PDB file of C-alpha atoms and ligand atoms in Angstrom:
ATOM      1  CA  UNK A   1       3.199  -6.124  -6.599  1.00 49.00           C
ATOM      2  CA  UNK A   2       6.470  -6.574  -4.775  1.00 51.00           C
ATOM      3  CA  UNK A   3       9.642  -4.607  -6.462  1.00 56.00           C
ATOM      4  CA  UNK A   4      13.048  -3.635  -4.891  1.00 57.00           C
ATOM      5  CA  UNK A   5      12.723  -0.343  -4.940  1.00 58.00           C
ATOM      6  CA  UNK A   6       9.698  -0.237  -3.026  1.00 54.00           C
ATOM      7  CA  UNK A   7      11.513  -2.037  -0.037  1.00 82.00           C
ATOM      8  CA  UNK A   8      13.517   1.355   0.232  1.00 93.00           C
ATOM      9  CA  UNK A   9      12.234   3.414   3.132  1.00 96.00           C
ATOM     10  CA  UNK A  10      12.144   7.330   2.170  1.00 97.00           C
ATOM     11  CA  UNK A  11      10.801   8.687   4.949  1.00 98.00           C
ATOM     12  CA  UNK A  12       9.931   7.435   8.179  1.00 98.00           C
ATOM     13  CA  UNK A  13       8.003   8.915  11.292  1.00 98.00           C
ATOM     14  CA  UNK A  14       8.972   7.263  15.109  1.00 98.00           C
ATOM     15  CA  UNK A  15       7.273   7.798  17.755  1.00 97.00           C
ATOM     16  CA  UNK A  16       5.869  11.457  16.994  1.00 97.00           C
ATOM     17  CA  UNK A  17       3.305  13.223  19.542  1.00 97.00           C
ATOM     18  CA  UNK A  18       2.444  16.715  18.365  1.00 97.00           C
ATOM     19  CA  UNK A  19       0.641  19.394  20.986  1.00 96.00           C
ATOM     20  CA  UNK A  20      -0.856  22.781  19.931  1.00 95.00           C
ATOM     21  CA  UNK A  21      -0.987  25.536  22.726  1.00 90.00           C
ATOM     22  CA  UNK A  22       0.736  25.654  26.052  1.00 82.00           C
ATOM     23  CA  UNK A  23       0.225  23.777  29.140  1.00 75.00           C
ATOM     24  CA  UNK A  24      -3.078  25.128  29.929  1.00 77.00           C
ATOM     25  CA  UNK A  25      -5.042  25.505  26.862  1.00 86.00           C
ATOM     26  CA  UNK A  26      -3.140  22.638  25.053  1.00 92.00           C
ATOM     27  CA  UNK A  27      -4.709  20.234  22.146  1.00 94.00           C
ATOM     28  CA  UNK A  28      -2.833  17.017  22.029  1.00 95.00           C
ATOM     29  CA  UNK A  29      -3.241  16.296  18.003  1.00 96.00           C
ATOM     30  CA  UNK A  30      -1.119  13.514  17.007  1.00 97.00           C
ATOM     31  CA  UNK A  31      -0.132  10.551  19.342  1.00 95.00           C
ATOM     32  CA  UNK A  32       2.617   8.346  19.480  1.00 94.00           C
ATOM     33  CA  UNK A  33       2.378   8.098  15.137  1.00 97.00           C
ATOM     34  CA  UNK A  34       4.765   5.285  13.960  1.00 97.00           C
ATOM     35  CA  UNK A  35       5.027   5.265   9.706  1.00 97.00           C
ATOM     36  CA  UNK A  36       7.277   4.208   7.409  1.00 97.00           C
ATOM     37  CA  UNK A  37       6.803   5.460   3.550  1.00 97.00           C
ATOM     38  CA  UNK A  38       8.834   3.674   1.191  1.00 96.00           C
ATOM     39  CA  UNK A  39       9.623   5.009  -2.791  1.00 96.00           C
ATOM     40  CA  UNK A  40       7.085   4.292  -5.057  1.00 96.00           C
ATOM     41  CA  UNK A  41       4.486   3.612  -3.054  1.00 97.00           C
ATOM     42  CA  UNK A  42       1.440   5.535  -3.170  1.00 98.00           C
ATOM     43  CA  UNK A  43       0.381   5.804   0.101  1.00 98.00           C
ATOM     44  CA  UNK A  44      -3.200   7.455   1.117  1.00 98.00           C
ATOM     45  CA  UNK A  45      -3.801   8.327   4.813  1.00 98.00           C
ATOM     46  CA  UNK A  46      -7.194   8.309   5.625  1.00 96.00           C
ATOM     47  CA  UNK A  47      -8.978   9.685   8.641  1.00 93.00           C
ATOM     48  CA  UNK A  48     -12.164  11.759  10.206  1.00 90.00           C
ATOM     49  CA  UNK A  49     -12.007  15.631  10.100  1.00 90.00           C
ATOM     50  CA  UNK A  50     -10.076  16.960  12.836  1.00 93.00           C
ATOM     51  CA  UNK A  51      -7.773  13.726  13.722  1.00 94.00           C
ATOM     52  CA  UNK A  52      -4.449  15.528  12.598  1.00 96.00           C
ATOM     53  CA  UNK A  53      -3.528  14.430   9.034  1.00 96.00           C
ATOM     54  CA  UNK A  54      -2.822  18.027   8.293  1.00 96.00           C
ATOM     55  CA  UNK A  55      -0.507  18.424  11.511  1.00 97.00           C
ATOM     56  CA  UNK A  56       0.815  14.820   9.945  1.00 97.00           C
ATOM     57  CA  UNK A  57       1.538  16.628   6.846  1.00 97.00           C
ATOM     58  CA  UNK A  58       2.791  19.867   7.687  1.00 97.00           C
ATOM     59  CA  UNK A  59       5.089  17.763  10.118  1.00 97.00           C
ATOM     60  CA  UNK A  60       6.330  15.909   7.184  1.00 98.00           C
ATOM     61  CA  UNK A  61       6.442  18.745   4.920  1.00 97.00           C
ATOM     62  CA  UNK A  62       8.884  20.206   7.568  1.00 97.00           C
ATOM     63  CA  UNK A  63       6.464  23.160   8.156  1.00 96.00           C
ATOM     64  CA  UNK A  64       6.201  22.339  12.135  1.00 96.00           C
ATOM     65  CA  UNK A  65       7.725  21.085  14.052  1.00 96.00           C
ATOM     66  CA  UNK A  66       7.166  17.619  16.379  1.00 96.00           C
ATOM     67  CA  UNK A  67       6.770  18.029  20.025  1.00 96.00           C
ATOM     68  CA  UNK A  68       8.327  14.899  20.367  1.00 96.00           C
ATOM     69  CA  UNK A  69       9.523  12.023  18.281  1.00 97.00           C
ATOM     70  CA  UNK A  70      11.255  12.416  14.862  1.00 97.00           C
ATOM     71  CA  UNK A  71      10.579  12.520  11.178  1.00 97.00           C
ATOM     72  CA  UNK A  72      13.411  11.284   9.012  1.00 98.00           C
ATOM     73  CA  UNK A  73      13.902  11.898   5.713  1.00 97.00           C
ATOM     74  CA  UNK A  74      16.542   9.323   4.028  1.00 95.00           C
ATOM     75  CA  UNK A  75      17.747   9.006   7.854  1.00 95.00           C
ATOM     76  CA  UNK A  76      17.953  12.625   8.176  1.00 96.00           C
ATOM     77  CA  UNK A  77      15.945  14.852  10.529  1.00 97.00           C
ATOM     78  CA  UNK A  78      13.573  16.763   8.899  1.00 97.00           C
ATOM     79  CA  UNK A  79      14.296  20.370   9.873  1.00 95.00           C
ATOM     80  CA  UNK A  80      12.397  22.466   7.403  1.00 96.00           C
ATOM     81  CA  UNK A  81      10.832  22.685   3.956  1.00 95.00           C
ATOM     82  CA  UNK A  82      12.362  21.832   1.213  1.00 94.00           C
ATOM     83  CA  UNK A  83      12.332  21.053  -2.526  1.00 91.00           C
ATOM     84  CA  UNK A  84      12.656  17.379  -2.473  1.00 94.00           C
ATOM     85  CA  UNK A  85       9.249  17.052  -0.410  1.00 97.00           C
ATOM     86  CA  UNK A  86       6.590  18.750  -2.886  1.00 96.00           C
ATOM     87  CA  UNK A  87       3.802  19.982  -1.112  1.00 96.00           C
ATOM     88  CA  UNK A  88      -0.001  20.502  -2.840  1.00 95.00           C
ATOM     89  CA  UNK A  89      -2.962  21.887  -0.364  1.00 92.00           C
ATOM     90  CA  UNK A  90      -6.656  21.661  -0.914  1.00 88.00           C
ATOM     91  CA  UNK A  91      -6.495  25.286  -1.946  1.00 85.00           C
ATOM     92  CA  UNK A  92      -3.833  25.922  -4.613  1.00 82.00           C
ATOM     93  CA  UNK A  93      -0.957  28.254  -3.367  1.00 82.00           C
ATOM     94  CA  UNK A  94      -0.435  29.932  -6.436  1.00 85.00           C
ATOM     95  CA  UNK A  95       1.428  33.040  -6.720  1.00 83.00           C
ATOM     96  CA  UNK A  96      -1.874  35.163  -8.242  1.00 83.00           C
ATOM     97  CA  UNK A  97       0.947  37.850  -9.984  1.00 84.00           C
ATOM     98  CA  UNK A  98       2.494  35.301 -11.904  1.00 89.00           C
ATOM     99  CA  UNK A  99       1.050  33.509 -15.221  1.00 94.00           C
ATOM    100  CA  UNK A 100       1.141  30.325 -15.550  1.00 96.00           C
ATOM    101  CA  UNK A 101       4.535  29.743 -17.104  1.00 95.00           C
ATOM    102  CA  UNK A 102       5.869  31.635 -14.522  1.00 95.00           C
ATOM    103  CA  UNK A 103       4.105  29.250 -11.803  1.00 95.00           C
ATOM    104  CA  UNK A 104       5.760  26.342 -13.058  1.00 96.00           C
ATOM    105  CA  UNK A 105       8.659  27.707 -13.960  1.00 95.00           C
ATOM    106  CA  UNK A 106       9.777  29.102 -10.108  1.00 94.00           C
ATOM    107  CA  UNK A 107      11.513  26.035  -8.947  1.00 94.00           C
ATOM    108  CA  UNK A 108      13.958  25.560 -11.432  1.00 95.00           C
ATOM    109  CA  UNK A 109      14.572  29.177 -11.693  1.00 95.00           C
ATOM    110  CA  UNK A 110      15.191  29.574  -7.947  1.00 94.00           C
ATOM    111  CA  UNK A 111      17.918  26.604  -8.003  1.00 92.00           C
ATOM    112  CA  UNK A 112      19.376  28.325 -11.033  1.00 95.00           C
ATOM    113  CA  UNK A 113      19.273  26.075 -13.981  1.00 96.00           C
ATOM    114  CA  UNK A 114      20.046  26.646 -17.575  1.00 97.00           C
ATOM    115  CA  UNK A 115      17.146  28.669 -19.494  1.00 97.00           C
ATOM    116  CA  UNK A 116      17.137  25.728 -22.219  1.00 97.00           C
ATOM    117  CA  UNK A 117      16.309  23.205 -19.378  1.00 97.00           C
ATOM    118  CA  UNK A 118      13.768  25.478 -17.048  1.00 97.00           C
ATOM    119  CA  UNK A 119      12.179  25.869 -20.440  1.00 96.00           C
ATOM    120  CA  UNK A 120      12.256  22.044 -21.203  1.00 97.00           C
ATOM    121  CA  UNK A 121      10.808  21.073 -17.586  1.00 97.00           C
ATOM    122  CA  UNK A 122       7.962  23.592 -17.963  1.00 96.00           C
ATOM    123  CA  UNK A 123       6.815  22.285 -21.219  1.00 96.00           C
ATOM    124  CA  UNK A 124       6.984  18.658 -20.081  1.00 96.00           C
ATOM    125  CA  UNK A 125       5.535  18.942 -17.125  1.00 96.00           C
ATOM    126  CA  UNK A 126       2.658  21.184 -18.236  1.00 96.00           C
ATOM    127  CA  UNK A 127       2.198  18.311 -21.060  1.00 95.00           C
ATOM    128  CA  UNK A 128       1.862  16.606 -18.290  1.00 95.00           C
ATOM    129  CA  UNK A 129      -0.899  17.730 -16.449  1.00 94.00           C
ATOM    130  CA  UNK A 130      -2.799  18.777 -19.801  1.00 94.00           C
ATOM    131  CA  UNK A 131      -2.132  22.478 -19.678  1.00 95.00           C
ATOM    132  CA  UNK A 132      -0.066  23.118 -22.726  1.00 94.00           C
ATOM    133  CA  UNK A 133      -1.648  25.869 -24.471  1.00 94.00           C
ATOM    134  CA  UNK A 134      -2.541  28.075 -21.212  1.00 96.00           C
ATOM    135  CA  UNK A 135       1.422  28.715 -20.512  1.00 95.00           C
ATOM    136  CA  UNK A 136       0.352  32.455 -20.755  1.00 95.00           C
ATOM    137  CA  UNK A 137      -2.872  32.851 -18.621  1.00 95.00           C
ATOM    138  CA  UNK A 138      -3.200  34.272 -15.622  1.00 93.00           C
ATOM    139  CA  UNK A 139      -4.453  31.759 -12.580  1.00 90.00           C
ATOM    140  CA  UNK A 140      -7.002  34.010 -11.905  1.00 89.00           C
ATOM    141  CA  UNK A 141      -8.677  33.129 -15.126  1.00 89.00           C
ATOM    142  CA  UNK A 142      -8.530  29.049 -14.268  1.00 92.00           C
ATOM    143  CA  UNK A 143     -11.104  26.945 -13.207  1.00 91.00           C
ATOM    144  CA  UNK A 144     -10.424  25.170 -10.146  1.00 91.00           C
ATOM    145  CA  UNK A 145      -9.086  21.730 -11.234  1.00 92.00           C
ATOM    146  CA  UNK A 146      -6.817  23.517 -13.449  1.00 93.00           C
ATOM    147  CA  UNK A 147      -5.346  26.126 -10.993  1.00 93.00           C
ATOM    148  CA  UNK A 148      -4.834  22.602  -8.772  1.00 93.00           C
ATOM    149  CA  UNK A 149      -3.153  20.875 -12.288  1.00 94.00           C
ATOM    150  CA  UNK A 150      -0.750  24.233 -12.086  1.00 95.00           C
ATOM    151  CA  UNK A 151       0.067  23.163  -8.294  1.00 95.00           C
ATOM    152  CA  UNK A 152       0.664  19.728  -9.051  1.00 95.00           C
ATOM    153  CA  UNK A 153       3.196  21.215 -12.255  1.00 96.00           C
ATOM    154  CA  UNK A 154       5.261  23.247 -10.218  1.00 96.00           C
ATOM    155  CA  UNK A 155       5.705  20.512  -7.592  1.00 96.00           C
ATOM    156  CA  UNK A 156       6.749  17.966 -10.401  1.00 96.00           C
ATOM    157  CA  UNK A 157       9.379  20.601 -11.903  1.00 97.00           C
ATOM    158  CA  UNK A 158      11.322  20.378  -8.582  1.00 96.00           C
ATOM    159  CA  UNK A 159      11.572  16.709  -9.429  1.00 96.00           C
ATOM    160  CA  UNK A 160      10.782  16.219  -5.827  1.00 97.00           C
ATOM    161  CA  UNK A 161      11.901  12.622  -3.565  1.00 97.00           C
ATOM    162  CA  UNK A 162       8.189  12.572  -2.484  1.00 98.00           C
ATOM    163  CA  UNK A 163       4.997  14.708  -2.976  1.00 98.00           C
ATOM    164  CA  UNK A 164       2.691  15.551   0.418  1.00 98.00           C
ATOM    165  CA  UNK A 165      -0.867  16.473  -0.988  1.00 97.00           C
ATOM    166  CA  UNK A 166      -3.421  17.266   1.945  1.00 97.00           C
ATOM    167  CA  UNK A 167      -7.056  16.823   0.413  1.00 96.00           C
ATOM    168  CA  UNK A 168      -5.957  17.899  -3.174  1.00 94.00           C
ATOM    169  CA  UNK A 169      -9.440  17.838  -4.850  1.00 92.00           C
ATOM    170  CA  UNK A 170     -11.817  18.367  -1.827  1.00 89.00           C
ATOM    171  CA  UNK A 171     -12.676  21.833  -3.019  1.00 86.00           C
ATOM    172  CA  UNK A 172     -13.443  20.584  -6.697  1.00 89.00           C
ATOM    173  CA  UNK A 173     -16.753  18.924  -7.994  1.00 91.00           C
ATOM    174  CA  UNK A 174     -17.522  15.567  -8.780  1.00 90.00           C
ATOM    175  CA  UNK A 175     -16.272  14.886 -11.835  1.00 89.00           C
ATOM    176  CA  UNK A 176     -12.865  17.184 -11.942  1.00 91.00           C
ATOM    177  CA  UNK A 177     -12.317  15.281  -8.814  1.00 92.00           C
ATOM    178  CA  UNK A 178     -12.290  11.962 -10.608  1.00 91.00           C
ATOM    179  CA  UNK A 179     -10.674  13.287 -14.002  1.00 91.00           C
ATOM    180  CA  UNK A 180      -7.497  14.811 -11.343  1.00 93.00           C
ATOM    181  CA  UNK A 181      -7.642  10.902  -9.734  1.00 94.00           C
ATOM    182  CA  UNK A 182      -6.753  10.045 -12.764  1.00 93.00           C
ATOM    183  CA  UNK A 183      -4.365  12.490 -13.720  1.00 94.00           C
ATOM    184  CA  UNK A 184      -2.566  11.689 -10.266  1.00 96.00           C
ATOM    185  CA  UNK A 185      -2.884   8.138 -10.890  1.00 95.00           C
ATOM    186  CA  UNK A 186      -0.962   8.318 -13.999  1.00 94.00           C
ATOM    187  CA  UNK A 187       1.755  11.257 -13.007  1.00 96.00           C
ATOM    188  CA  UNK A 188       2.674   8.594 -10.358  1.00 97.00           C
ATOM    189  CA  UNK A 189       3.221   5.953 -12.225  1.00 95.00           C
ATOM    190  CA  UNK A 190       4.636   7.861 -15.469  1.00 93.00           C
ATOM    191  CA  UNK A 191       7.304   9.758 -13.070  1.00 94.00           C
ATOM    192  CA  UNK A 192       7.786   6.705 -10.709  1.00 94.00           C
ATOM    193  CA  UNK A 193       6.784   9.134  -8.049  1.00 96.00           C
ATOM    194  CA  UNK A 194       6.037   8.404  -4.157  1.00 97.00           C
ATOM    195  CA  UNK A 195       3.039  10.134  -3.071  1.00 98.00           C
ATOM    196  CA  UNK A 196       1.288  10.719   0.385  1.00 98.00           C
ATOM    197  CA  UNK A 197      -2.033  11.756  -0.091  1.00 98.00           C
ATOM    198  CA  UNK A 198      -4.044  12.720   2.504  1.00 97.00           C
ATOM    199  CA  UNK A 199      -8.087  12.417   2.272  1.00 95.00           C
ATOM    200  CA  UNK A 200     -11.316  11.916   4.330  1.00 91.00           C
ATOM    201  CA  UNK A 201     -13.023   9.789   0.731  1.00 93.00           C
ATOM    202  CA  UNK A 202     -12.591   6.189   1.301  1.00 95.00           C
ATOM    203  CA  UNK A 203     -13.240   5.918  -2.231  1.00 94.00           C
ATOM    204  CA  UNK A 204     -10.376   7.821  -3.026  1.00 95.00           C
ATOM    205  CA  UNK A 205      -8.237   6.016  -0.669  1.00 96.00           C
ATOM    206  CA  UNK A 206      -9.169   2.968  -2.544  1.00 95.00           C
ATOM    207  CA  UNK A 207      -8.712   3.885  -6.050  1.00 93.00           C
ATOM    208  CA  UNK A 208      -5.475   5.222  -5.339  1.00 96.00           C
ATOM    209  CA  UNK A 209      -3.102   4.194  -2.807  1.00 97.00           C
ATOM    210  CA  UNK A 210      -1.083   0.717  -2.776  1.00 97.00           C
ATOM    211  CA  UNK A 211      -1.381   1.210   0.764  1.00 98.00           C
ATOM    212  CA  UNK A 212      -3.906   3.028   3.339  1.00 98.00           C
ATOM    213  CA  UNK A 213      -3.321   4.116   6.756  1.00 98.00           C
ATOM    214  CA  UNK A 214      -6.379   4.601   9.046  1.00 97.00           C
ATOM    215  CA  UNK A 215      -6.468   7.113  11.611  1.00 96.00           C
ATOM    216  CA  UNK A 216      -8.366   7.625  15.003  1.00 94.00           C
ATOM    217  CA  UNK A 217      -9.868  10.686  15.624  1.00 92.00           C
ATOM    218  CA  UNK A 218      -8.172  13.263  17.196  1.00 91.00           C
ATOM    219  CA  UNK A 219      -5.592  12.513  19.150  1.00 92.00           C
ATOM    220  CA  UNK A 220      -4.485  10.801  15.897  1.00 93.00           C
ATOM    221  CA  UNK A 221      -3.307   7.235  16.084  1.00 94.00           C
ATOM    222  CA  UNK A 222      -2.920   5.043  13.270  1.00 96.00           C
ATOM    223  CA  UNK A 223      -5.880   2.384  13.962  1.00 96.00           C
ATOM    224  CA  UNK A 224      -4.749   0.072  10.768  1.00 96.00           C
ATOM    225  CA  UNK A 225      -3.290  -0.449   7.250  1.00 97.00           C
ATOM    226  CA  UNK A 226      -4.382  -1.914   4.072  1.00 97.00           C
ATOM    227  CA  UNK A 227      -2.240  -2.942   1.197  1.00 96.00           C
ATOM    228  CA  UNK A 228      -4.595  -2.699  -1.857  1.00 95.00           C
ATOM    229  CA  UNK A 229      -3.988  -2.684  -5.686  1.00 91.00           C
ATOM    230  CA  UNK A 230      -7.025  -1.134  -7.212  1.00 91.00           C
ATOM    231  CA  UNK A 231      -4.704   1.376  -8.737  1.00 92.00           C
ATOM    232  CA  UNK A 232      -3.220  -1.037 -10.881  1.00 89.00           C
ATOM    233  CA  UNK A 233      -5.980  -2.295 -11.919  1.00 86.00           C
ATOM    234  CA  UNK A 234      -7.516   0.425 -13.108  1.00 86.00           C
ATOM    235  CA  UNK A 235      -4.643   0.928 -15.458  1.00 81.00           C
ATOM    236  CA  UNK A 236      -5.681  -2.129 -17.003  1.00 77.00           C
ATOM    237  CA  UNK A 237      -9.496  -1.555 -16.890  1.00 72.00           C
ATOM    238  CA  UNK A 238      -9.945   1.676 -17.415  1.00 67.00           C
ATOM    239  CA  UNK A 239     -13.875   1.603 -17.166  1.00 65.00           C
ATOM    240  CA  UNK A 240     -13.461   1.587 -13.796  1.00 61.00           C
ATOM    241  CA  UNK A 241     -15.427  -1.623 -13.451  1.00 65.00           C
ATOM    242  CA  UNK A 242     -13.468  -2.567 -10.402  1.00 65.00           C
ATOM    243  CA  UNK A 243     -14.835  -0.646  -8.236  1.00 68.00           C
ATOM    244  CA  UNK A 244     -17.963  -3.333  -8.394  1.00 69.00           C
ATOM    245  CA  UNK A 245     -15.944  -6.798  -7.617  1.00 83.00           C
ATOM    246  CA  UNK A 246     -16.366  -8.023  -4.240  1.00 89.00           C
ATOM    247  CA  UNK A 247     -13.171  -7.506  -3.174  1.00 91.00           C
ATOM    248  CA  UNK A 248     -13.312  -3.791  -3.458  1.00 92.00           C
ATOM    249  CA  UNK A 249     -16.446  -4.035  -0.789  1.00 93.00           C
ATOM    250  CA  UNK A 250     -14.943  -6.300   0.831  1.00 95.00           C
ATOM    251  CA  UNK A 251     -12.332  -3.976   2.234  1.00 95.00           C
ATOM    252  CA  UNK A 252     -14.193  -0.809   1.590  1.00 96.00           C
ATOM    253  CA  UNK A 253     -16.654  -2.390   4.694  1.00 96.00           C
ATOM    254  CA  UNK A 254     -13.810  -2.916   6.908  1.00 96.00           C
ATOM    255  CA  UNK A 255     -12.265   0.434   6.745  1.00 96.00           C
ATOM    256  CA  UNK A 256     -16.220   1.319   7.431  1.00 95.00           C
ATOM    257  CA  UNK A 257     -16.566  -0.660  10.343  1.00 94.00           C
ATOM    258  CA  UNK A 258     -13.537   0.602  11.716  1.00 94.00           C
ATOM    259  CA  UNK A 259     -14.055   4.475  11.008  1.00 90.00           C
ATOM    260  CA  UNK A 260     -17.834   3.746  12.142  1.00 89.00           C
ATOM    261  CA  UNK A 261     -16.412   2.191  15.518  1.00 88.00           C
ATOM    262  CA  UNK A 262     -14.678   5.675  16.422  1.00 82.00           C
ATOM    263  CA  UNK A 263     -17.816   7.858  15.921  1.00 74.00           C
ATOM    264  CA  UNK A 264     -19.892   5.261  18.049  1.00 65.00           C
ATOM    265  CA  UNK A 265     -17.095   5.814  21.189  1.00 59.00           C
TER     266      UNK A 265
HETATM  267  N1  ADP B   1      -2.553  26.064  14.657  1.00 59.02           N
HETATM  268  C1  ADP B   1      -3.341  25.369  15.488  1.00 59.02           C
HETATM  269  N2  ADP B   1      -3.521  25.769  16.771  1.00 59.02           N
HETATM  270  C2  ADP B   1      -4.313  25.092  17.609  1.00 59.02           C
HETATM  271  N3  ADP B   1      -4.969  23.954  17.292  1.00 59.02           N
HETATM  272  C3  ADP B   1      -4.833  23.507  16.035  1.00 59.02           C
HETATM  273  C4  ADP B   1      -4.008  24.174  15.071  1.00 59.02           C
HETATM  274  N4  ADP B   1      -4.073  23.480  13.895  1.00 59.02           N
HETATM  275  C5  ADP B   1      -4.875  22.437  14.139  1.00 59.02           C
HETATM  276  N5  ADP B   1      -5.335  22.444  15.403  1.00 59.02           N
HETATM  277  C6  ADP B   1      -6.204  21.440  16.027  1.00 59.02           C
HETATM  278  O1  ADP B   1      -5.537  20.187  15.965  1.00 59.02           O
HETATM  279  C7  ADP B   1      -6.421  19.155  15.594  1.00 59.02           C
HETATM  280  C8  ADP B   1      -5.944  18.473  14.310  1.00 59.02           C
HETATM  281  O2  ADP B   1      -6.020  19.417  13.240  1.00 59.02           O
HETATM  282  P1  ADP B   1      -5.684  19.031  11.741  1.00 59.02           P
HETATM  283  O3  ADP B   1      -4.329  18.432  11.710  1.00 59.02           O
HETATM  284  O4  ADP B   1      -5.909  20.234  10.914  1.00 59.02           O
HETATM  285  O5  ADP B   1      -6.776  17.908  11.443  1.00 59.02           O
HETATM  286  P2  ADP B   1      -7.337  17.324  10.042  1.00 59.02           P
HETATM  287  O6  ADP B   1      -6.446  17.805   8.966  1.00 59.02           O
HETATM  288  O7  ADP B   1      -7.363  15.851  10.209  1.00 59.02           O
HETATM  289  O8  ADP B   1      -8.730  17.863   9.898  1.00 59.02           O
HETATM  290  C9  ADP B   1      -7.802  19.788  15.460  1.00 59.02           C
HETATM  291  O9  ADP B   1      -8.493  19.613  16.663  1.00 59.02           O
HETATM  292  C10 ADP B   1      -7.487  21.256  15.234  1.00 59.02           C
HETATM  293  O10 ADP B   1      -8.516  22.064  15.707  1.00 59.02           O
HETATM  294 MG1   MG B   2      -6.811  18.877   7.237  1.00 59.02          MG
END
């Protein structure tokens, strides 16, 4: 599914090596990374434990910084955080003093708009991700999945360009993980967002992204891309039967072959 505004490249990565440590006790992470994420896409980056999609994020996210290369946000240089890259972590970085309300609410309040609207934004998005009602808890007292949902909520009241999420539901079990699939599946396509997720679940990658990017292990090269569109049509089947047409294997045993290929080196 082809659209203009997808052609428009939001972010885009050249050439970026990243090193941890000093000369002699120095881990070379990410490798010579070429990427281009355009709006609206929904972009999954998929790759073994320790190949550097969290140094890919945090890069991104503007957290650290590239040892060489560039990351270039609208054609800037990414310098640092910032609102208009939302970022959500496997572990929810809520503030624990703060109810929920008050979670959500931070953004906004911090780039001081109008109580009418902060209050506006906080009910829609907590709508949003199905947490009207618990404006008033405490996180402590959520499960999982719903301390993540809070996460995802304050993100989306920044209105952010793109939101970074590194292995958002790899702490939760089974089936919150697929109910906040589909909660992310729809948030996308309700707020016409552009997401980078990051994840080791092929699965995932599959019955999310419109495109995934497979990395080597560590150092972290990008090894190949896929443009699917399960997503999509999963908003039109809803049961999910998709993930049985031969297609779906089809590419699922590719990306198999080539992760397998890398642990057999
Ligand atoms: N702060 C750090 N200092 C030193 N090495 C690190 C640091 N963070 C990550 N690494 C190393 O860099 C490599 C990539 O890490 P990471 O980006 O977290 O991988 P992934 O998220 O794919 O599991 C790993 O070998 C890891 O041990
Ligand atoms: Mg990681």
């Amino acid at each position: 599914m082809v659209n203009e505004r997808e052609q428009e490249i939001l972010m885009e990565i050249q050439n970026l090596k990243s090193v941890y440590g000093t000369n002699g006790d120095s881990i070379l992470a990410l490798d010579n990374i070429n990427l281009k994420i355009k709006r609206g896409e929904f972009l999954c980056v998929l790759g073994p434990s320790g190949c550097g999609k969290s140094t890919l994020l945090k890069t991104l996210a503007g957290y650290i910084k590239p040892t060489s290369g560039v990351c270039l946000m609208q054609g800037e240089p990414i310098t640092g955080p910032d609102w208009h890259r939302g970022v959500v972590f496997q572990s929810p970085t809520l503030y624990p003093w703060m109810n929920v309300k008050d979670n959500v609410e931070f953004g906004p309040k911090m780039r001081g708009l109008p109580p009418k609207e902060i209050e506006e934004i906080r009910n829609h998005f907590l709508e949003q991700v199905k947490l009207t009602g618990f404006s008033e808890k405490a996180t402590f007292e959520l499960s999982g999945g719903m301390k993540q949902r809070v996460a995802l909520a304050r993100v989306l009241a920044n209105y952010p360009q793109v939101i970074l999420m590194d292995e958002p539901f790899g702490a939760l079990d089974a089936l919150t993980r697929v109910n906040m699939q589909s909660l992310i599946r729809y948030i996308w396509r309700e707020n016409n967002s552009t997401i980078l997720l990051i994840t080791h679940d092929i699965d995932e990658a599959l019955l999310l992204a419109t495109r995934i990017v497979i990395m080597s292990k560590r150092p972290g090269k990008i090894l190949k891309e896929f443009n699917v569109d399960f997503t999509h049509t999963i908003f039109e089947d809803e049961s999910k039967h998709i993930i049985y047409n031969e297609e779906y294997y089809k590419v699922k045993n590719e990306i198999l072959d080539i992760i397998n290929s890398q642990i057999e080196e």
